[in-house]
PDB file of C-alpha atoms in Angstrom:
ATOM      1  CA  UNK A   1     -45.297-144.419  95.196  1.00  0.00           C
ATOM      2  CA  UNK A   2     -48.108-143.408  93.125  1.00  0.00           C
ATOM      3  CA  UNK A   3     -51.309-146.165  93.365  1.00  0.00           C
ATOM      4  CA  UNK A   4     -51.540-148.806  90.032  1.00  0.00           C
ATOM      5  CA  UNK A   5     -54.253-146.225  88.408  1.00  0.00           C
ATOM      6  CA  UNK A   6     -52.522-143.062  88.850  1.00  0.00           C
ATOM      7  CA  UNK A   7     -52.203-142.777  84.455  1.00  0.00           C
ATOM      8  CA  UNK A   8     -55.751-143.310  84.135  1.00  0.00           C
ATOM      9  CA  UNK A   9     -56.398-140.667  86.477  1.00  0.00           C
ATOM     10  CA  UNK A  10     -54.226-137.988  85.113  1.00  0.00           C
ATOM     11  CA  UNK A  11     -55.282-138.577  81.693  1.00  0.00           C
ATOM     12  CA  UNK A  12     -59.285-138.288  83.060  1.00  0.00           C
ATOM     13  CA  UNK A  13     -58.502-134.681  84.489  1.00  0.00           C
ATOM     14  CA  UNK A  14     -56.714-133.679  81.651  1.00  0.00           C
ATOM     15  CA  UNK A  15     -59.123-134.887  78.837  1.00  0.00           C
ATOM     16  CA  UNK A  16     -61.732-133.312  81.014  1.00  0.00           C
ATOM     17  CA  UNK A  17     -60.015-130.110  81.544  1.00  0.00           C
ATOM     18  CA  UNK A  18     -59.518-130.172  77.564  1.00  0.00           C
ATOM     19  CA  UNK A  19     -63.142-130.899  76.910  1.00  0.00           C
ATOM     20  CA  UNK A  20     -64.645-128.109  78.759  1.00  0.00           C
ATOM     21  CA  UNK A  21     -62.551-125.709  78.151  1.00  0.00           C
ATOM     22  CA  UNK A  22     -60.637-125.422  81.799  1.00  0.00           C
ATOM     23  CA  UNK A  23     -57.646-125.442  82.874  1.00  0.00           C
ATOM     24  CA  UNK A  24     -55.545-126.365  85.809  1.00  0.00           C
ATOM     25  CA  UNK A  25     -52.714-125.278  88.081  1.00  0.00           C
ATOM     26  CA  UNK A  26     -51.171-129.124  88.267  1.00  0.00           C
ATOM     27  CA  UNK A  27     -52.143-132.307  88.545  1.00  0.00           C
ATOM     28  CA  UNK A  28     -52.836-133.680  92.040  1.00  0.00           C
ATOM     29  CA  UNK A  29     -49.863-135.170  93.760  1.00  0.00           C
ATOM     30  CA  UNK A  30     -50.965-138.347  93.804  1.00  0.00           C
ATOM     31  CA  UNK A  31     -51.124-138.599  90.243  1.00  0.00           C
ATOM     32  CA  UNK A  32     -48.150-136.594  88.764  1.00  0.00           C
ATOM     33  CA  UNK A  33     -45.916-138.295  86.488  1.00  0.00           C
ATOM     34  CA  UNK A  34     -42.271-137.744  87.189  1.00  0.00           C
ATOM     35  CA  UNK A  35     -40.524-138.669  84.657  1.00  0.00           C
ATOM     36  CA  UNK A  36     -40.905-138.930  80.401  1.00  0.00           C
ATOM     37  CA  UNK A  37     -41.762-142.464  80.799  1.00  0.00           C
ATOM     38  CA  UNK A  38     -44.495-141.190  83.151  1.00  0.00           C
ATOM     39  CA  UNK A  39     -45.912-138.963  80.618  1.00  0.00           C
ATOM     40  CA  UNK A  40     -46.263-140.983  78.280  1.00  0.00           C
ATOM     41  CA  UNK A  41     -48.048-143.567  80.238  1.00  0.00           C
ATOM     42  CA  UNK A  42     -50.593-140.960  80.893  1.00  0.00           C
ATOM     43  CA  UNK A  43     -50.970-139.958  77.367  1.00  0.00           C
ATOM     44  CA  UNK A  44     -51.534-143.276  75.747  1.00  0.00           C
ATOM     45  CA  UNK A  45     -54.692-143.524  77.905  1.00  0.00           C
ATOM     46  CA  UNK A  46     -55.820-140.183  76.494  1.00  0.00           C
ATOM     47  CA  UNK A  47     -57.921-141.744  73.209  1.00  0.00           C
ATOM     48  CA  UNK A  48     -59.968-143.450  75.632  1.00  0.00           C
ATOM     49  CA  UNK A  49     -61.268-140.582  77.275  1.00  0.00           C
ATOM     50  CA  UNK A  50     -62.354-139.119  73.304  1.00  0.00           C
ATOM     51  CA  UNK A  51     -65.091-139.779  70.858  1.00  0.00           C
ATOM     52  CA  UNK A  52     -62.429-139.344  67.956  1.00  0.00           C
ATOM     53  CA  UNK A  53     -59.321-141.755  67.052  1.00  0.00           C
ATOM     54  CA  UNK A  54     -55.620-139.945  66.774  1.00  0.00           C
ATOM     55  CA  UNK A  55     -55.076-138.663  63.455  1.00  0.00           C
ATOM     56  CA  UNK A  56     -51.996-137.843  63.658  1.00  0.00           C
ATOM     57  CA  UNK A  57     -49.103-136.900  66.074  1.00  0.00           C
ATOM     58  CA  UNK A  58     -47.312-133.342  66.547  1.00  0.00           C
ATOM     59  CA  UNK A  59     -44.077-132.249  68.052  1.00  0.00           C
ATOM     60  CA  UNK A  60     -43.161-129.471  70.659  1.00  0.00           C
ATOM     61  CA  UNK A  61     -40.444-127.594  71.553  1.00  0.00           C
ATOM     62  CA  UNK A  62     -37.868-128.699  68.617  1.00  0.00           C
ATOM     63  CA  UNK A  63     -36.200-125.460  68.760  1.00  0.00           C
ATOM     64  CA  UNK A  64     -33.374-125.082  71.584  1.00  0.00           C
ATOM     65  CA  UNK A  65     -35.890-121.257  72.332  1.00  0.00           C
ATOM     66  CA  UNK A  66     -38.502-122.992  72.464  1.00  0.00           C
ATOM     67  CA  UNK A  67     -37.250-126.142  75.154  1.00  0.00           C
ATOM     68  CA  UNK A  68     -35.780-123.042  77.336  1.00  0.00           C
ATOM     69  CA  UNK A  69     -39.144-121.704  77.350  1.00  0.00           C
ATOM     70  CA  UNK A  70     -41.080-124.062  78.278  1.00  0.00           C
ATOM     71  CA  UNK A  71     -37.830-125.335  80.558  1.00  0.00           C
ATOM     72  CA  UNK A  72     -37.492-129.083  79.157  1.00  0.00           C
ATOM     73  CA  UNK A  73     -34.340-131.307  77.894  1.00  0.00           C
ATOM     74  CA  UNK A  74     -35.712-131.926  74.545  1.00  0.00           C
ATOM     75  CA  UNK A  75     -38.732-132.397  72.035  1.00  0.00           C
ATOM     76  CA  UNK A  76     -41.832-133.745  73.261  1.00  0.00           C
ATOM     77  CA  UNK A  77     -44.465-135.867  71.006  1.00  0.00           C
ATOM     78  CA  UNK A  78     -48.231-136.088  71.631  1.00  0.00           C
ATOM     79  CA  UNK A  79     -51.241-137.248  69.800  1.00  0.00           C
ATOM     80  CA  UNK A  80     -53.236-134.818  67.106  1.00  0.00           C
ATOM     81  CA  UNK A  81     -57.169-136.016  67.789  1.00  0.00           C
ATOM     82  CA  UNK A  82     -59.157-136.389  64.395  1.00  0.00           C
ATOM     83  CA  UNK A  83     -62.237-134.100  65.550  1.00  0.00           C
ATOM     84  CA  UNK A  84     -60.044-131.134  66.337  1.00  0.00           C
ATOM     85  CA  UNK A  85     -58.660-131.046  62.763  1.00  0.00           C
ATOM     86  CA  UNK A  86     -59.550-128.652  60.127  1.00  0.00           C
ATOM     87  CA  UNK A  87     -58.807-127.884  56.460  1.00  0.00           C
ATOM     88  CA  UNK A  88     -57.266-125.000  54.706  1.00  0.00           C
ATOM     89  CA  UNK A  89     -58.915-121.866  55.532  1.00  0.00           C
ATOM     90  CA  UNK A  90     -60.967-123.491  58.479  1.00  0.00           C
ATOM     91  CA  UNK A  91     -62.114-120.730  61.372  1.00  0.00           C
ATOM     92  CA  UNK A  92     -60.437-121.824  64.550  1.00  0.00           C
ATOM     93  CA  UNK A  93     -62.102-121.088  67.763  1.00  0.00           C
ATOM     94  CA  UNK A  94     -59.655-118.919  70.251  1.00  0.00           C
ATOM     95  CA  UNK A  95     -62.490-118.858  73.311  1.00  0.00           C
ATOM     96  CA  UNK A  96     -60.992-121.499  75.403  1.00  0.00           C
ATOM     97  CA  UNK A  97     -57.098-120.660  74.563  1.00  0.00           C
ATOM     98  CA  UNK A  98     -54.800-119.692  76.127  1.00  0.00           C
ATOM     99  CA  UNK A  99     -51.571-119.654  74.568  1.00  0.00           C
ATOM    100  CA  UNK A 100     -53.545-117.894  71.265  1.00  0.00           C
ATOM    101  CA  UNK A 101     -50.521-118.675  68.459  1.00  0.00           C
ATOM    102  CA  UNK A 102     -50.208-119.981  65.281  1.00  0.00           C
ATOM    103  CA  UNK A 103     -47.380-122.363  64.681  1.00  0.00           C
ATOM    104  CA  UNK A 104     -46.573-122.818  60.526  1.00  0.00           C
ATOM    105  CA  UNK A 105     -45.389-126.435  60.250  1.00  0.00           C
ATOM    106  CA  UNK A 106     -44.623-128.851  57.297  1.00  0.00           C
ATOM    107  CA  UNK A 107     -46.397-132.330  57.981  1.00  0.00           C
ATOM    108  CA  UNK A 108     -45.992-136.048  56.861  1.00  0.00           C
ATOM    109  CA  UNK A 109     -49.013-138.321  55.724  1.00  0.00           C
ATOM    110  CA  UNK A 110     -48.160-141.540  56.228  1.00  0.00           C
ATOM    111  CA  UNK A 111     -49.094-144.594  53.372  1.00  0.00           C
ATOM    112  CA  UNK A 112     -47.770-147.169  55.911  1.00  0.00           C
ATOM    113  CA  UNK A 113     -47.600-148.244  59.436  1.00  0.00           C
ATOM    114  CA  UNK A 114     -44.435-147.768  61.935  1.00  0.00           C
ATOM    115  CA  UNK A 115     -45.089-150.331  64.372  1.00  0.00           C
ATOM    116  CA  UNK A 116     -43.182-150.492  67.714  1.00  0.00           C
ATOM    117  CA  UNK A 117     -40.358-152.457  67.820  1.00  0.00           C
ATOM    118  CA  UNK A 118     -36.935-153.127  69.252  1.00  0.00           C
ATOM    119  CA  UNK A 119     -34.445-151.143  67.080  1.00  0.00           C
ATOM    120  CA  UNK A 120     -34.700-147.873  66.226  1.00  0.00           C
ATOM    121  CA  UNK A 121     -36.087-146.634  62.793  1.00  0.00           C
ATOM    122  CA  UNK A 122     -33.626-145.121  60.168  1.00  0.00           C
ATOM    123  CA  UNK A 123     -34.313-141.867  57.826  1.00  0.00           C
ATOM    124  CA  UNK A 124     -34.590-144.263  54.958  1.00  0.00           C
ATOM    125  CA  UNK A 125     -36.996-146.716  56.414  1.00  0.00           C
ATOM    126  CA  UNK A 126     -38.899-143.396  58.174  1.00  0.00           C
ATOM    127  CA  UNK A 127     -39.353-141.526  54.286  1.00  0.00           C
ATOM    128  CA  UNK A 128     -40.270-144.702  53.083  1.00  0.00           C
ATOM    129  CA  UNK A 129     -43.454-144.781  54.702  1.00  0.00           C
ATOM    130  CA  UNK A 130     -44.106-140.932  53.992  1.00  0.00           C
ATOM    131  CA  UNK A 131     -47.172-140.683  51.214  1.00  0.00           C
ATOM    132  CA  UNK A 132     -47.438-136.952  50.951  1.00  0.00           C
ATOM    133  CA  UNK A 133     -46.491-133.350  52.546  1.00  0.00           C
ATOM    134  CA  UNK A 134     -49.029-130.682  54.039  1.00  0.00           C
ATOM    135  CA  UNK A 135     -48.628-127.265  54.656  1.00  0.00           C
ATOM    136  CA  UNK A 136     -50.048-126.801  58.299  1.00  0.00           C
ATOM    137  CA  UNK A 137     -50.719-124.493  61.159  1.00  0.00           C
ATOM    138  CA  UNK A 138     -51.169-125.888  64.426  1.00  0.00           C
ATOM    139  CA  UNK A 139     -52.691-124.106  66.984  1.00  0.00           C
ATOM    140  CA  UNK A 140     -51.409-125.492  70.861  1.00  0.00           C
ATOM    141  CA  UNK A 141     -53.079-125.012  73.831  1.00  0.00           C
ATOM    142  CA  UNK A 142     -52.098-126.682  77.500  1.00  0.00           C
ATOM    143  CA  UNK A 143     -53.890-127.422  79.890  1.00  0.00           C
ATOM    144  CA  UNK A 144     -52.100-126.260  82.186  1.00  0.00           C
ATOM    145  CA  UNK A 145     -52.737-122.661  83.343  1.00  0.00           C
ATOM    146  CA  UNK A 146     -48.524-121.743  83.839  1.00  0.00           C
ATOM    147  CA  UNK A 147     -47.415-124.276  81.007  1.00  0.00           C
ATOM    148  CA  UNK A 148     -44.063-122.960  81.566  1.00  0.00           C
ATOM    149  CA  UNK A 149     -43.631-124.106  84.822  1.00  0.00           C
ATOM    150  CA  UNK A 150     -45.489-127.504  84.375  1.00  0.00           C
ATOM    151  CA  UNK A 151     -42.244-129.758  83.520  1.00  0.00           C
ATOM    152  CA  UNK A 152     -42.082-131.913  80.850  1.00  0.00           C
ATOM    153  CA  UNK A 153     -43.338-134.714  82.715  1.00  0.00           C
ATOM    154  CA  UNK A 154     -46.799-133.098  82.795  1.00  0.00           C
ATOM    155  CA  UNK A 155     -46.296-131.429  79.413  1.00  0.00           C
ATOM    156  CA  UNK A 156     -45.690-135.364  78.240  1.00  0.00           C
ATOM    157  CA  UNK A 157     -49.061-136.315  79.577  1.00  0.00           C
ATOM    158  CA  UNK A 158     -50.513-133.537  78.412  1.00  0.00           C
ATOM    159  CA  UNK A 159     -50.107-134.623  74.461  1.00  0.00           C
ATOM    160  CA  UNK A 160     -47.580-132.199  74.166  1.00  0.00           C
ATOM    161  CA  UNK A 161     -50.296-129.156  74.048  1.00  0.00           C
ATOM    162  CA  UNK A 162     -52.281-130.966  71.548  1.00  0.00           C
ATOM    163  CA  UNK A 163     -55.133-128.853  70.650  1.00  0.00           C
ATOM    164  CA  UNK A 164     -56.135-127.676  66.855  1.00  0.00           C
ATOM    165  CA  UNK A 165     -54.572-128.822  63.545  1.00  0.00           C
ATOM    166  CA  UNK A 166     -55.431-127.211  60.050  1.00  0.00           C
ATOM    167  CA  UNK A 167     -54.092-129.432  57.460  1.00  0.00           C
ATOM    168  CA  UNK A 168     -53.379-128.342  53.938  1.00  0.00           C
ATOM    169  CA  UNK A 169     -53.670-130.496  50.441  1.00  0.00           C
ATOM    170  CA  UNK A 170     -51.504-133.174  49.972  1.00  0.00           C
ATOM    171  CA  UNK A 171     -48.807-132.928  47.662  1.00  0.00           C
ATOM    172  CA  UNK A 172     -46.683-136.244  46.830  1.00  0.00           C
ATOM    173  CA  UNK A 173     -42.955-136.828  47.963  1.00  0.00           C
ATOM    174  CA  UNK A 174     -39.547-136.428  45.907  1.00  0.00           C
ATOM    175  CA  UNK A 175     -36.030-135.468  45.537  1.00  0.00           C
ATOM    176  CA  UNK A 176     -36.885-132.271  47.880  1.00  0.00           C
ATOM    177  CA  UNK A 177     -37.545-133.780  50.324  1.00  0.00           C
ATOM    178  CA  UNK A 178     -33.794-133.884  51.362  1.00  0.00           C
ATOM    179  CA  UNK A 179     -33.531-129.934  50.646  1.00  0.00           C
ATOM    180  CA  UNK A 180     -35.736-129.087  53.600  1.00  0.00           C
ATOM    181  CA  UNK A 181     -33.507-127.396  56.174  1.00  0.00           C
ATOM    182  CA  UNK A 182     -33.684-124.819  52.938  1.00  0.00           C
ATOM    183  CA  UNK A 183     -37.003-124.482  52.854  1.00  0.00           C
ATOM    184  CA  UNK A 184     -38.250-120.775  52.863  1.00  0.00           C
ATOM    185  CA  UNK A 185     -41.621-120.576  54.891  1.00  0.00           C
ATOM    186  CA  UNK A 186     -43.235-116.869  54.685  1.00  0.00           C
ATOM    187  CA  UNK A 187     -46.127-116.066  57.034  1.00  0.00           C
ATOM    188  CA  UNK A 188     -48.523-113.069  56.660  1.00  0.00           C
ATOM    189  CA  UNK A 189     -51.231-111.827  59.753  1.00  0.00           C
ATOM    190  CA  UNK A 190     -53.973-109.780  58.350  1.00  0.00           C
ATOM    191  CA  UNK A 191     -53.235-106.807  61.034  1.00  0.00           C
ATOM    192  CA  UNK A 192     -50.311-106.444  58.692  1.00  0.00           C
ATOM    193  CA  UNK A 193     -47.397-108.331  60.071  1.00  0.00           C
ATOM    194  CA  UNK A 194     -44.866-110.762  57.933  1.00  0.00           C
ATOM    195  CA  UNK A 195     -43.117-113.138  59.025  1.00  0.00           C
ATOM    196  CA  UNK A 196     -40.525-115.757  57.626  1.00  0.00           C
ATOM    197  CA  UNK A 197     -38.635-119.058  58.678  1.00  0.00           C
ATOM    198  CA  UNK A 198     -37.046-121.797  57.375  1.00  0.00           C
ATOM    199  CA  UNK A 199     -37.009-126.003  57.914  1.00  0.00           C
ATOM    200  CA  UNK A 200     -33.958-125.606  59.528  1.00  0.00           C
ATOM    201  CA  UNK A 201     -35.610-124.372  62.207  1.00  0.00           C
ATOM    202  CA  UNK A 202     -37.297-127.700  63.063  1.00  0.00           C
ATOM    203  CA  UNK A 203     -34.266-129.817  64.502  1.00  0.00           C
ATOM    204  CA  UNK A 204     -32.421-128.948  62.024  1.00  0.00           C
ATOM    205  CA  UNK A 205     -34.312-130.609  59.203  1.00  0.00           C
ATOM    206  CA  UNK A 206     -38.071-131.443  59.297  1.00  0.00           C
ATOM    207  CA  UNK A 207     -37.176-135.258  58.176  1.00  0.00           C
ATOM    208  CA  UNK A 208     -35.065-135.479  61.221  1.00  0.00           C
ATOM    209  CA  UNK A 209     -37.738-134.166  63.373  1.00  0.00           C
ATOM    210  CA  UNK A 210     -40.623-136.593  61.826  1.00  0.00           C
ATOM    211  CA  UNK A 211     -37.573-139.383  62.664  1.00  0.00           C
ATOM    212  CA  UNK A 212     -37.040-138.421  66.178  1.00  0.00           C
ATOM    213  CA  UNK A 213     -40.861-138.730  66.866  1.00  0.00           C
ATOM    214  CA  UNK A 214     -41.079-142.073  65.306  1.00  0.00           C
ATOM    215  CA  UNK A 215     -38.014-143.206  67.903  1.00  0.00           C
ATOM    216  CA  UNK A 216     -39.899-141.451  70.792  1.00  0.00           C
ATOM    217  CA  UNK A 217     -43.127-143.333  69.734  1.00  0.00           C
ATOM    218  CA  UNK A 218     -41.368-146.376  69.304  1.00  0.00           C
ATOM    219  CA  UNK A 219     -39.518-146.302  72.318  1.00  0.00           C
ATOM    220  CA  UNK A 220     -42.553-145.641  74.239  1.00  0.00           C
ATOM    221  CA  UNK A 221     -44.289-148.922  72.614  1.00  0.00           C
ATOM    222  CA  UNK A 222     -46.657-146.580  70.693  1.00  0.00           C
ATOM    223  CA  UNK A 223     -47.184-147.276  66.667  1.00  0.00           C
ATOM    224  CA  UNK A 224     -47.964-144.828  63.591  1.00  0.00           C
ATOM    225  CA  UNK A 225     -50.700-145.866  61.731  1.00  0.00           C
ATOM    226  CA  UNK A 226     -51.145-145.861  57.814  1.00  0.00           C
ATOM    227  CA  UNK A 227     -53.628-142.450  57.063  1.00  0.00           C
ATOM    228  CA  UNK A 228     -51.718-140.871  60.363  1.00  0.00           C
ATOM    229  CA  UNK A 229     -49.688-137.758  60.006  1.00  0.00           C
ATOM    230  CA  UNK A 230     -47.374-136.272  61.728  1.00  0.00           C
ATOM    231  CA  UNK A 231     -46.819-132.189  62.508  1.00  0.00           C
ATOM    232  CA  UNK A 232     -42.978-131.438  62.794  1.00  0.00           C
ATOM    233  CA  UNK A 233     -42.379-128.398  64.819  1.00  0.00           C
ATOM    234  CA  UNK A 234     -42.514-124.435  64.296  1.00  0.00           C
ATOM    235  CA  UNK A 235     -40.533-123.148  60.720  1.00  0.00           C
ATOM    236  CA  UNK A 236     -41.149-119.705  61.284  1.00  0.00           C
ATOM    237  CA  UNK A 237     -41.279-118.296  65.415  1.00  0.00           C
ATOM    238  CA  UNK A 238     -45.364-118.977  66.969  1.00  0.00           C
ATOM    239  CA  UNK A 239     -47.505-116.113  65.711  1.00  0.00           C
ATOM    240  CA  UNK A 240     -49.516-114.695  68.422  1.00  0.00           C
ATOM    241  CA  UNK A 241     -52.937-114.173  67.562  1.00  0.00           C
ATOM    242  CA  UNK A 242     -56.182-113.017  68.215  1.00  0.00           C
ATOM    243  CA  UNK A 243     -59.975-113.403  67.527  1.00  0.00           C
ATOM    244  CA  UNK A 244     -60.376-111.763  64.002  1.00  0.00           C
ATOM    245  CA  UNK A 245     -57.282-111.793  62.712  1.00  0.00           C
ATOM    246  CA  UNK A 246     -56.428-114.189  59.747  1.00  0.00           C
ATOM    247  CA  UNK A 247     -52.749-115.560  59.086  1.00  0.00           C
ATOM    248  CA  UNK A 248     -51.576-117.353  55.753  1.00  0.00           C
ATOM    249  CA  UNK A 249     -48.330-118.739  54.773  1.00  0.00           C
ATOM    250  CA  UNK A 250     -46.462-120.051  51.763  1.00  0.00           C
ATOM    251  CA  UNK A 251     -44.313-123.259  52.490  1.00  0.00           C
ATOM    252  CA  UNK A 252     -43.093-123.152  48.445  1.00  0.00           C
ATOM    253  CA  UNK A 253     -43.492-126.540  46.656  1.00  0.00           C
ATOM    254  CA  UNK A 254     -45.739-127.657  49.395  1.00  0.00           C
ATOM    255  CA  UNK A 255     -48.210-125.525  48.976  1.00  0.00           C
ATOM    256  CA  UNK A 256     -50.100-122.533  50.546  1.00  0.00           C
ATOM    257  CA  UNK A 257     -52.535-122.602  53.924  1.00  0.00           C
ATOM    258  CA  UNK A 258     -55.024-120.276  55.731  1.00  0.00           C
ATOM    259  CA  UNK A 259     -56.523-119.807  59.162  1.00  0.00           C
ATOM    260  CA  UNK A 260     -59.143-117.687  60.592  1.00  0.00           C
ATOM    261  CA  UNK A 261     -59.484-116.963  64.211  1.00  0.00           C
ATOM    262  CA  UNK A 262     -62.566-116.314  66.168  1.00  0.00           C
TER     263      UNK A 262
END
């Protein structure tokens, strides 16, 4: 049995780890969550241990390739932290990464708050609260120094590999919003290469995606705050990239979005 303040000491090493730049093989025995619930636990003691509030909230793994490679049984949510977003175009530092790609994601603003509660949200009440859509790249890093191997217990209290978010212009909701699983995304690296995806990629349909991590939240007791947003998963397969290199991609009616690395 793990002591009473085993979550506040896993969430210490990890925000530490994160803050200068290190990274670890596991967390101490004592201290490992085991299960989902675990992680969690761990993770919603994470804002303590930072000088910025949680922006928003992002989502790994919502692509059955992805789960197998990082070996879980499903999505995972974590926390985005305000200081480590950027806008369109920002230069994104690559010295203390190591998983060095570029994920192309549509995100939710929220104009409302999802509090925790009993029953589970619906689609309806979920859009609802949605104010805008982003384009986005998100840029994950673990902690963890073989993330593969971690579990999703440890991946849970690690935020999920929250690390750097560069968040497009708003642009407001309507009727395509239910057309996502369509949506074309097309990514471009400046050594050359071109990529493309599609929402469909993202649980099937980005809405469902931004619905699942309101349930997971919710389940968890955790709320979504008015001014939050939330980061739904990779469209197009994570670009690997390095210092120098520049990627851009086109999300069509949502708009367009750049990052530099360095």
């Amino acid at each position: 049995m793990h002591p009473p303040d085993s979550p506040a000491t896993a969430a210490g090493l990890l925000a530490r780890s994160w803050r200068e730049g290190a990274h670890i093989d596991d967390l101490p025995a004592d201290c490992r969550p085991a299960t989902r619930a675990d992680g969690y636990a761990v993770q919603a003691l994470w804002q303590a241990e930072q000088e910025a509030p949680v922006a928003g909230w992002k989502i790994a793994a919502t692509s059955l390739a992805g789960q197998k490679h990082i070996g879980v049984s499903g999505p995972l949510a974590g926390p985005v932290f305000a200081h480590r977003v950027q806008p369109d175009g920002a230069r994104v530092s690559l010295a203390a990464n190591r998983m060095g790609v570029a994920e192309c994601e549509v995100v939710f603003g929220l104009g409302s708050d999802l509090p925790a509660r009993a029953q589970p949200y619906t689609r309806a009440e979920v859009l609802a609260a949605v104010r805008s859509l982003h384009p986005g790249i998100e840029v994950p890093d673990s902690r963890f120094l073989a993330f593969e191997r971690a579990g999703e217990a440890q991946l849970i209290a690690d935020c999920a590999c929250c690390n750097d978010m560069v968040l497009g212009a708003p642009v407001p909701p309507d009727a395509r919003v239910d057309e996502l699983p369509g949506l074309q995304v097309q990514a471009q690296v400046s050594d050359g290469r071109r990529l493309q995806g599609q929402g469909s990629n993202v649980l099937g349909d980005p809405v469902e995606a931004l619905v699942w991590l309101v349930n997971e939240l919710r389940a968890a007791g955790q709320a979504l705050r008015a001014g939050q947003f939330v980061t739904t998963g990779a469209c197009v397969v994570p670009i690997a990239v390095e210092p120098g290199q520049r990627v851009e991609a086109d999300f069509g009616w949502i708009g367009r979005i750049a990052a530099q690395f360095e």
